[in-house]
Coordinates of C-alpha atoms in Angstrom, one line a residue:
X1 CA 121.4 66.4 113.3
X2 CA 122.5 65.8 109.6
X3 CA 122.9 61.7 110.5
X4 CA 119.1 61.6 111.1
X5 CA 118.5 62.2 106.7
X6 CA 120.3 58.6 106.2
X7 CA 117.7 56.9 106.9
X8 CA 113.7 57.2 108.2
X9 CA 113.6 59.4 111.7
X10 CA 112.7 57.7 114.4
X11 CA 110.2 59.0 117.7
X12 CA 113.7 59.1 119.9
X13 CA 115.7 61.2 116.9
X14 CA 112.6 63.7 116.2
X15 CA 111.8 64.6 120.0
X16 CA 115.9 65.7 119.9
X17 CA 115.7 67.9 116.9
X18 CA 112.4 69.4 118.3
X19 CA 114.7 70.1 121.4
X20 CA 117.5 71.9 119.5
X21 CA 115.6 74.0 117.6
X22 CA 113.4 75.0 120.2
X23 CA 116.0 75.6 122.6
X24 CA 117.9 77.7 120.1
X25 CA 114.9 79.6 119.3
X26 CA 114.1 79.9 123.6
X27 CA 117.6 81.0 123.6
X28 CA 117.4 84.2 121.4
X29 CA 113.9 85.1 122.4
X30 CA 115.1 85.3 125.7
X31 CA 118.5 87.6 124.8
X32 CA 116.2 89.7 122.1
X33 CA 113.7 90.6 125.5
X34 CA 116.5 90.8 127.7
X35 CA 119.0 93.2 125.4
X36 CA 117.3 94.1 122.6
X37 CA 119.3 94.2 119.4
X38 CA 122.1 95.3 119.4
X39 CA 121.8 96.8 115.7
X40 CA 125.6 95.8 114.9
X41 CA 125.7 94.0 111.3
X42 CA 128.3 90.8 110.6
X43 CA 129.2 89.7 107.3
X44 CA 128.3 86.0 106.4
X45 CA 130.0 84.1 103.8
X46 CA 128.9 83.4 100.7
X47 CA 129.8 79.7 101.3
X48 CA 128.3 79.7 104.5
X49 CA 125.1 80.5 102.9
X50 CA 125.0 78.4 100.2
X51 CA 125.9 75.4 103.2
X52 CA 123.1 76.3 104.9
X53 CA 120.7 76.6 101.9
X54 CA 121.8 73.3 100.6
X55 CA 121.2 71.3 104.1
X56 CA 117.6 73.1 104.3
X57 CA 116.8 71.2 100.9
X58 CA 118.4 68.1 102.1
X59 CA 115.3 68.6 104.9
X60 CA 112.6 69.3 102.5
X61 CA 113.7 66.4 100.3
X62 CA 113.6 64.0 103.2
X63 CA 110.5 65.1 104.6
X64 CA 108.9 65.2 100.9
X65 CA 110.1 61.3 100.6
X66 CA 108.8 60.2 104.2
X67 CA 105.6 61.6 103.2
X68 CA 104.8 59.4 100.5
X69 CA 101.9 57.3 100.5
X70 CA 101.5 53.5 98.9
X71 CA 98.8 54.7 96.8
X72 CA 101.2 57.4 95.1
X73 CA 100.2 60.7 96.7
X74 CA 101.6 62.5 99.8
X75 CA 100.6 63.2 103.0
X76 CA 99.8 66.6 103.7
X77 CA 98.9 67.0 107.8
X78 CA 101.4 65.4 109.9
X79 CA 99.6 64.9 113.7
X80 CA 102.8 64.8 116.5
X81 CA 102.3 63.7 120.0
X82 CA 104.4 63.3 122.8
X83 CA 104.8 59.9 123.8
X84 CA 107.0 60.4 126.6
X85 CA 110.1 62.9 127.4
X86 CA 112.3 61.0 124.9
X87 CA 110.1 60.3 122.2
X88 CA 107.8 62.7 119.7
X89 CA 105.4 60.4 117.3
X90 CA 103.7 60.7 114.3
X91 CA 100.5 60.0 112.6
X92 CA 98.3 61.2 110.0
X93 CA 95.3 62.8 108.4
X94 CA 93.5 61.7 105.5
X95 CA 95.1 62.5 101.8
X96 CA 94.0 66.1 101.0
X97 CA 94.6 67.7 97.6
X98 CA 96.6 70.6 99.3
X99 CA 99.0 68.2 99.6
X100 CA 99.0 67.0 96.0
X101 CA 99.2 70.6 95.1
X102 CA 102.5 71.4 96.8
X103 CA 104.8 68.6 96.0
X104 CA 103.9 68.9 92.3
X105 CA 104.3 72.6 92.7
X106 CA 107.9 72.0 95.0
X107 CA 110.0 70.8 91.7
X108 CA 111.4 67.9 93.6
X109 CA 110.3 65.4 91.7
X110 CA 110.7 63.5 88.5
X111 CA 108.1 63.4 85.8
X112 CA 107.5 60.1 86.6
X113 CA 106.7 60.5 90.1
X114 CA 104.6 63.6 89.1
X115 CA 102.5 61.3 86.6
X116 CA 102.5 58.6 89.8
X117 CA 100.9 61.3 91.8
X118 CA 98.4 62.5 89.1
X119 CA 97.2 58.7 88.5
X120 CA 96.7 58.1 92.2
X121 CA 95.2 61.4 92.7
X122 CA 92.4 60.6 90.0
X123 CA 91.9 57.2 91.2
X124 CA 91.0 58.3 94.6
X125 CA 88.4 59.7 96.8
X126 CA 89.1 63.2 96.3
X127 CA 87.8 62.8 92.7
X128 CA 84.1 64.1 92.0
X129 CA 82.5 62.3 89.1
X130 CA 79.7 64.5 88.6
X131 CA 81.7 67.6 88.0
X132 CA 85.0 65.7 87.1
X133 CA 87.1 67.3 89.5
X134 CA 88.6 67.2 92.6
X135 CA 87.4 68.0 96.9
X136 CA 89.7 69.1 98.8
X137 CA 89.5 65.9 101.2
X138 CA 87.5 62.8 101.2
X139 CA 84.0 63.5 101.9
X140 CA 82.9 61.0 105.0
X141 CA 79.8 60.1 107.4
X142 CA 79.4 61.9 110.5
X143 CA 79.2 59.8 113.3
X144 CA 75.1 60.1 115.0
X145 CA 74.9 62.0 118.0
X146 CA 74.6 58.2 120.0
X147 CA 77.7 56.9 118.6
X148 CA 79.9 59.4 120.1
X149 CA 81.4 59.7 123.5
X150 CA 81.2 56.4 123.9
X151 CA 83.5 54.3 126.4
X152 CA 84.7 50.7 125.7
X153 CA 83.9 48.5 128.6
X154 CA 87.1 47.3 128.1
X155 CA 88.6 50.5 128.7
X156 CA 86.7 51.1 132.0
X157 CA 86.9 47.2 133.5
X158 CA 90.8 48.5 133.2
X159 CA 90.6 51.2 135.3
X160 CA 90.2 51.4 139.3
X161 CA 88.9 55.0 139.5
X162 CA 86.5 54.4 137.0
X163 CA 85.2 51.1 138.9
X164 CA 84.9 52.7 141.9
X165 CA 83.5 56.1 140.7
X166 CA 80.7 53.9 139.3
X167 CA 80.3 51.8 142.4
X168 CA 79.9 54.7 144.3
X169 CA 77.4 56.2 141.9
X170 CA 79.8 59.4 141.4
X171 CA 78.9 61.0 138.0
X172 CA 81.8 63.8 138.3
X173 CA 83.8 61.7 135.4
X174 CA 81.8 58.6 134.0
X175 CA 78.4 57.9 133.6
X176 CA 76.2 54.4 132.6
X177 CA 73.4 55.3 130.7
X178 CA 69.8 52.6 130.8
X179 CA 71.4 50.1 128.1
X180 CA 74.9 49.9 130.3
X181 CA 77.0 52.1 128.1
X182 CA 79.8 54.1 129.6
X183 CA 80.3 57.9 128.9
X184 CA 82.6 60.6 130.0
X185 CA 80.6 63.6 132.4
X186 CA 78.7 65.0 129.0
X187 CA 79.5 68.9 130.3
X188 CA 83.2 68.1 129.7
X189 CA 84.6 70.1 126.1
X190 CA 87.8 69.1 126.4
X191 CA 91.2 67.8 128.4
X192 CA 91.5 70.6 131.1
X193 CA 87.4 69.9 132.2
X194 CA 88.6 66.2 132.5
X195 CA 91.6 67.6 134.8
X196 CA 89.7 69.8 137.0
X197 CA 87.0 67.5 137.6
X198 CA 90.1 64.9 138.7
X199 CA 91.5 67.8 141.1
X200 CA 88.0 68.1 142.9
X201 CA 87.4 64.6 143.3
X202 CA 87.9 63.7 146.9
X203 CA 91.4 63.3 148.0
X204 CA 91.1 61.1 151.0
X205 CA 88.6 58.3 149.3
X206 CA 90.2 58.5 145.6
X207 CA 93.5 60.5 145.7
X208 CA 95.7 57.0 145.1
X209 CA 93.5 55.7 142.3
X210 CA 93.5 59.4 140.7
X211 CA 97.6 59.5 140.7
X212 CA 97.4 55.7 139.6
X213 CA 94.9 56.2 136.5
X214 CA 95.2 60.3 135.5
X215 CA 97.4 59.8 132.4
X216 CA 94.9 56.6 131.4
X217 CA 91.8 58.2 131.0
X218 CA 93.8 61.1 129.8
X219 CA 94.5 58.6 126.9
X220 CA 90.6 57.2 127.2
X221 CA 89.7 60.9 126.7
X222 CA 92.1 61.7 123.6
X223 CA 91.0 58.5 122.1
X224 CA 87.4 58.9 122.1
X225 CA 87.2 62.4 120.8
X226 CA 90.5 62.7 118.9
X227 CA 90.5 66.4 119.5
X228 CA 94.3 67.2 117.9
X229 CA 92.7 65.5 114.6
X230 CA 89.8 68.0 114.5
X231 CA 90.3 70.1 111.6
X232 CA 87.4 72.6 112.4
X233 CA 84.6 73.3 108.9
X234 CA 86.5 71.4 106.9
X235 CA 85.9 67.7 108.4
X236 CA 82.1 68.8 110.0
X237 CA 80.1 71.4 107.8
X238 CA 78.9 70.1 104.5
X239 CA 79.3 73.6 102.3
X240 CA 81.9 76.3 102.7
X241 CA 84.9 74.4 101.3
X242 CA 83.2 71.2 104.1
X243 CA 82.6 68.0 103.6
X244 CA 82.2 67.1 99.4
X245 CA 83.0 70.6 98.7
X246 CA 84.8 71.7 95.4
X247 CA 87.1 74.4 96.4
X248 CA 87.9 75.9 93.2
X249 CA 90.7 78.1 94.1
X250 CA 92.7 74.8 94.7
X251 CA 92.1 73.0 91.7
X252 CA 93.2 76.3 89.8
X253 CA 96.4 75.5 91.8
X254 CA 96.1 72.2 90.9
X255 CA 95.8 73.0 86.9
X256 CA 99.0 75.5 87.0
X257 CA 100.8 72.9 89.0
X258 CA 100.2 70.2 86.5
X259 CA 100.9 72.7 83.5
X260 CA 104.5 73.1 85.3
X261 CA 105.2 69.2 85.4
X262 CA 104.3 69.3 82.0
X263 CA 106.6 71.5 80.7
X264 CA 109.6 70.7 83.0
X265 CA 108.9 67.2 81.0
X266 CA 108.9 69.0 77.5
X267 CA 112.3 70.6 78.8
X268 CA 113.7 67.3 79.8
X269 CA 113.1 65.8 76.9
X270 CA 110.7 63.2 78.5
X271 CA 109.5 60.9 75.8
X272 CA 106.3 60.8 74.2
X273 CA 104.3 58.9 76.8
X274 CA 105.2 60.3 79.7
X275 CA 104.2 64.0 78.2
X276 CA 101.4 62.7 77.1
X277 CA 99.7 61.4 80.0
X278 CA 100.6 64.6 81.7
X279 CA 99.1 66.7 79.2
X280 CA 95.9 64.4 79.3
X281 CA 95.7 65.0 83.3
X282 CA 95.5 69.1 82.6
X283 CA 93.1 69.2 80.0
X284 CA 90.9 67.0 82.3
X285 CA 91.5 69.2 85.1
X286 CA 91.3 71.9 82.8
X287 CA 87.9 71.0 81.4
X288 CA 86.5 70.1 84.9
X289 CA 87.1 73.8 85.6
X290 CA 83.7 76.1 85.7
X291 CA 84.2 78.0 82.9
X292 CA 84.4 75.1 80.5
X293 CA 80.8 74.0 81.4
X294 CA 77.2 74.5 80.8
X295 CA 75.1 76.6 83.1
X296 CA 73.2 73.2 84.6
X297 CA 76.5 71.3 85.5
X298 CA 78.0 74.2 87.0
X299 CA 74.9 75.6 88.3
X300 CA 75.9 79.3 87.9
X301 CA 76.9 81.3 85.4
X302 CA 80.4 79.5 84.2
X303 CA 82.6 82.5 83.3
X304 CA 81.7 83.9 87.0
X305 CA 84.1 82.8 89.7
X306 CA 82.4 81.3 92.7
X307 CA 84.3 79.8 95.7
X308 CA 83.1 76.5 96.2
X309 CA 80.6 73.6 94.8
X310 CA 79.5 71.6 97.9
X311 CA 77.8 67.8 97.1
X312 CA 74.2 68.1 95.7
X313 CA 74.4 72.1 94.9
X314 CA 75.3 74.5 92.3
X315 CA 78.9 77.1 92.8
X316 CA 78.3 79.0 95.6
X317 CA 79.9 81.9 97.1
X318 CA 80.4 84.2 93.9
X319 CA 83.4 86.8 94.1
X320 CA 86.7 87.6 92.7
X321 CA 88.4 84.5 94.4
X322 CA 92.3 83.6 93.9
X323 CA 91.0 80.9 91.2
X324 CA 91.1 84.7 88.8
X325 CA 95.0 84.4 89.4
X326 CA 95.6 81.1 88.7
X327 CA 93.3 80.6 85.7
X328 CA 94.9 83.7 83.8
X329 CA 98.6 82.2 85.0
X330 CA 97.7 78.4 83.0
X331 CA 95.9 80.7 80.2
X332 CA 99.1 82.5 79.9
X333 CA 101.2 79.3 80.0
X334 CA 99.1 77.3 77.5
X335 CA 99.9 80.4 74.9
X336 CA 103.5 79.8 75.8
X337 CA 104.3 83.5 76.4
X338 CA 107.9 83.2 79.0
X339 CA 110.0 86.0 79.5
X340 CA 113.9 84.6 80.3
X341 CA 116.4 86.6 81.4
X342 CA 114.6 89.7 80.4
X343 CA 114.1 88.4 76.5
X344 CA 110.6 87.8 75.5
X345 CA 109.5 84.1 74.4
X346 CA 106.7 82.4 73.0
X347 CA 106.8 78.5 73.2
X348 CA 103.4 77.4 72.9
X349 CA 103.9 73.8 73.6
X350 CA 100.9 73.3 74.9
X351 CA 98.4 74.9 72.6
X352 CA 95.7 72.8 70.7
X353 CA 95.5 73.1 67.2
X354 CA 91.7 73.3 67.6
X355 CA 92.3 76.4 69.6
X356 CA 93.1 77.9 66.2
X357 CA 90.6 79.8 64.3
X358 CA 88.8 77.9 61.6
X359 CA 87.9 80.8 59.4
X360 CA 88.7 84.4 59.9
X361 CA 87.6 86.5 62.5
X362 CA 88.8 89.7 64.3
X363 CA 90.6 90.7 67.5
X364 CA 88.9 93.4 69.9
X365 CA 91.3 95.0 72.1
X366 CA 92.1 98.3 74.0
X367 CA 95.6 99.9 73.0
X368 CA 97.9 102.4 75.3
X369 CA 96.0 105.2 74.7
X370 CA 92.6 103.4 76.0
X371 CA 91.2 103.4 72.3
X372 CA 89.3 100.4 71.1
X373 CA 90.8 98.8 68.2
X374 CA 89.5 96.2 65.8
X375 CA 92.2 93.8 64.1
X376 CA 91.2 91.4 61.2
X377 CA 92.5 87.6 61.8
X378 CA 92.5 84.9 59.3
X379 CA 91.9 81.4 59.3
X380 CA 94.1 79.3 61.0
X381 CA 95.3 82.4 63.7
X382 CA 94.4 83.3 66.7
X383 CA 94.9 86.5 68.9
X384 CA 95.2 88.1 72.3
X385 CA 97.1 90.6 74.1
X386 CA 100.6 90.9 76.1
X387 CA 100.8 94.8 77.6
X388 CA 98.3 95.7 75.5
X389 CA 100.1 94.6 72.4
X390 CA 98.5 92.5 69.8
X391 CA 100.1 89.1 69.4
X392 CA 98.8 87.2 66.5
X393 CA 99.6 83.6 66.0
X394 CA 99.4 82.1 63.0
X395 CA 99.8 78.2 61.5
X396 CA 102.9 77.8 58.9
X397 CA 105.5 76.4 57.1
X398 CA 108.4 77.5 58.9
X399 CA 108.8 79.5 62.5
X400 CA 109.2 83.5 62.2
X401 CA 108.8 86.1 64.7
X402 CA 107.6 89.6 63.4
X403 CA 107.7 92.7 64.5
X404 CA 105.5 95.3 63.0
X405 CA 106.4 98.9 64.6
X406 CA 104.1 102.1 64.8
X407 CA 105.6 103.5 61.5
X408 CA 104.8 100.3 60.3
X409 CA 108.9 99.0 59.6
X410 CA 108.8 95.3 60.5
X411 CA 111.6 93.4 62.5
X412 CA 111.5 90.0 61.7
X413 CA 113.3 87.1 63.7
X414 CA 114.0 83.6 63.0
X415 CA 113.4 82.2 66.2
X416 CA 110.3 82.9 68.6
X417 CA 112.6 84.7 70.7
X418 CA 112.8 88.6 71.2
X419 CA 115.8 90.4 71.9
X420 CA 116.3 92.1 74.6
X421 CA 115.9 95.8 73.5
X422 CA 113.2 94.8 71.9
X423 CA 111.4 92.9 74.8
X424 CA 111.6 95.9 76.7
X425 CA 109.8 98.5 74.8
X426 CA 106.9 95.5 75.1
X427 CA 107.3 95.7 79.0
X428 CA 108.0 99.2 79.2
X429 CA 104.8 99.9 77.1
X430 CA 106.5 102.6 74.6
X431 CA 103.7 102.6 71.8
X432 CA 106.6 101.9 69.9
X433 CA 105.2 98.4 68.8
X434 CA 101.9 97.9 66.7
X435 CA 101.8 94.1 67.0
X436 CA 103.9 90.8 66.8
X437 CA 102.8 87.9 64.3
X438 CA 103.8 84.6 65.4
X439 CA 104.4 82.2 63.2
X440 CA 104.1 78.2 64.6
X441 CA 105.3 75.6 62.1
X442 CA 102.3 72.9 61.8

């Protein structure tokens, strides 16, 4: 089916893929419940592997593409429906920031498309002004409780069995209501009542108009309530990650995805503008984070992690959510502390010179043997720890990477790279190492 990437994949090409792969998959069910396995091993060929690895990409690349909205971002929930035996269609649901979250995070595309998608992202719906962040999908108005399961006139004027239900003053499918407004039998929750009440119908007075009209008000019925676009909480309660909501765990994603972009561009050698912006779309994100703001904004205490800020109301939902993860993964990124092929690095490209102590202070840590230790920092340093070693960084002249050891000889390097023997007493957590002094030119 490799001719189908050339170009956009139509209903016709879409419904045969579906076919292959799920009669492939029908296939081997079938042998594994008839046989078993078998337990014999084959070799596969490198090649062969790498083939197969590189068409899957070819897949995600063309899917990522055909996903791509005018405004910039990317559709995230694809809707399929069957639209006859030859033909699969699809539509859409509304722009979510999942969706934003995972192509930045897939490494497929260029900076510039990355800062495309971070411009249309904060010029949409999905961004919160009062907490200057992000929902997880445009907030909406719920339709009244009169405005749904509603029938166009139009709809039923086209129909025989409805026309003659009504004339007949059968109320098994369709009902007028007092100010002549058509509704489906109100007991029905979803196709298969719509079905049944079609079997028990009479056969002998409506048995041709049933044949003639089932697959209509099938349609009638899907267009009314649009059940395959229901998307349970998330599109009908109004807290618990619902309608407004803040879900913090994904704009953590969101911040750590952004910091990648940004330093794929620093790697690339993007030029000044293009990092630029990027790095001006974390520290927004970053700021509009919980634990950058005051107790009234937040409504909760800001270095607790809660789940999820709904419209009108404080965090809610305190508890040790996957936002913990994330936040300590951008932390850890912003210090520029990389480990590459097993050698220890600091690049701290994305550290603010305002981050930087501006007079002298101390560091208060817990060492290998679960001691408390105090260490003195001056001005312009700051300090944290990697395996519960002390890594100062300090404003200079001139880069320099020290090592100062437990019987205090010092190793000193000229780049902010460790070797590799060395990098491994720091993972292994030897005691052998008192702390490392980094040295950032200005």
């Amino acid at each position: 089916y490799s001719f189908t990437l050339k170009g956009k994949i139509s209903d016709a090409d879409r419904k045969l893929i579906l076919d292959g792969l799920g009669e492939a998959g029908s296939a081997y069910r079938t042998n594994v419940y008839a046989n078993g396995f078998s337990g014999t091993k084959k070799d596969i060929s490198k090649t062969d592997i790498l083939n197969f690895v590189e068409l899957a990409l070819e897949y995600l690349d063309h899917s990522i593409d055909a996903n791509k909205r005018a405004d910039n971002m990317y559709h995230a929930y694809n809707l399929m429906a069957v639209e006859s035996e030859n033909e699969i269609s699809i539509s859409y649901l509304s722009e979510m920031l999942e969706g934003q979250v995972a192509v930045l995070s897939a490494g497929y595309l260029s900076s510039e498309s990355c800062l495309a998608v971070l411009d249309g992202l904060k010029a949409s719906s999905l961004f919160r002004e009062d907490q200057y962040s992000y929902i997880l999908y445009p907030d909406k108005e719920l339709p009244r409780f009169v405005d749904k399961n509603n029938i166009a006139s139009k709809k039923v004027e086209q129909s025989g069995l409805l026309k003659q239900l009504l004339k007949d003053g059968n109320k098994q499918i369709i009902e007028k209501d007092v100010a002549g407004n058509y509704h489906f039998n109100g007991s029905f929750n979803n196709a298969n009542s719509l079905k049944n009440s079609l079997s028990e119908l009479p056969k002998e007075q409506y048995g041709k108009l049933i044949e003639q009209d089932r697959e209509y008000l099938l349609n009638i019925f899907e267009e009314v309530f649009d059940h395959k676009s229901f998307t349970g909480r998330s599109g009908t309660f109004f807290g618990y990650e619902g309608l407004g909501s803040i879900y913090w765990h994904m704009v953590s994603k969101l911040l750590l995805a952004v910091q990648e972009c940004s330093l794929k561009a620093i790697e690339d050698n993007e030029n000044d503008e293009i990092v630029g912006r990027l790095l001006d779309h974390y520290y927004e994100i970053n700021e509009g984070i919980g634990v950058h703001k005051s107790p009234e904004l937040y409504g909760a205490f800001p270095t607790d992690p809660y789940s999820h800020t709904p419209a009108g109301k404080g965090a809610q939902q305190p508890g040790m959510t996957g936002q913990v993860k994330e936040d300590i993964l951008s932390r850890i990124g912003e210090l520029g502390v990389m480990v590459n092929k097993g050698k220890l690095q600091f690049k701290p490209d994305l550290l603010r010179k305002e981050e930087f102590l501006q007079k002298g202070g101390s560091l208060t840590y817990t060492d290998l043997n679960k001691q408390q230790k105090e260490l003195n920092l001056e001005e312009n340093s700051l300090g944290f720890t990697y395996c519960q070693i002390p890594i100062i960084y300090k404003l200079a002249e001139k880069e320099n990477l020290e090592v100062v050891f437990s019987e205090d000889s010092i190793l000193e390097h000229d780049e902010l790279l460790l070797d590799e023997a060395t990098s491994k007493k720091v993972f292994e957590r030897t005691g052998e190492i008192n702390r490392i002094i980094v040295s950032i030119k200005k």
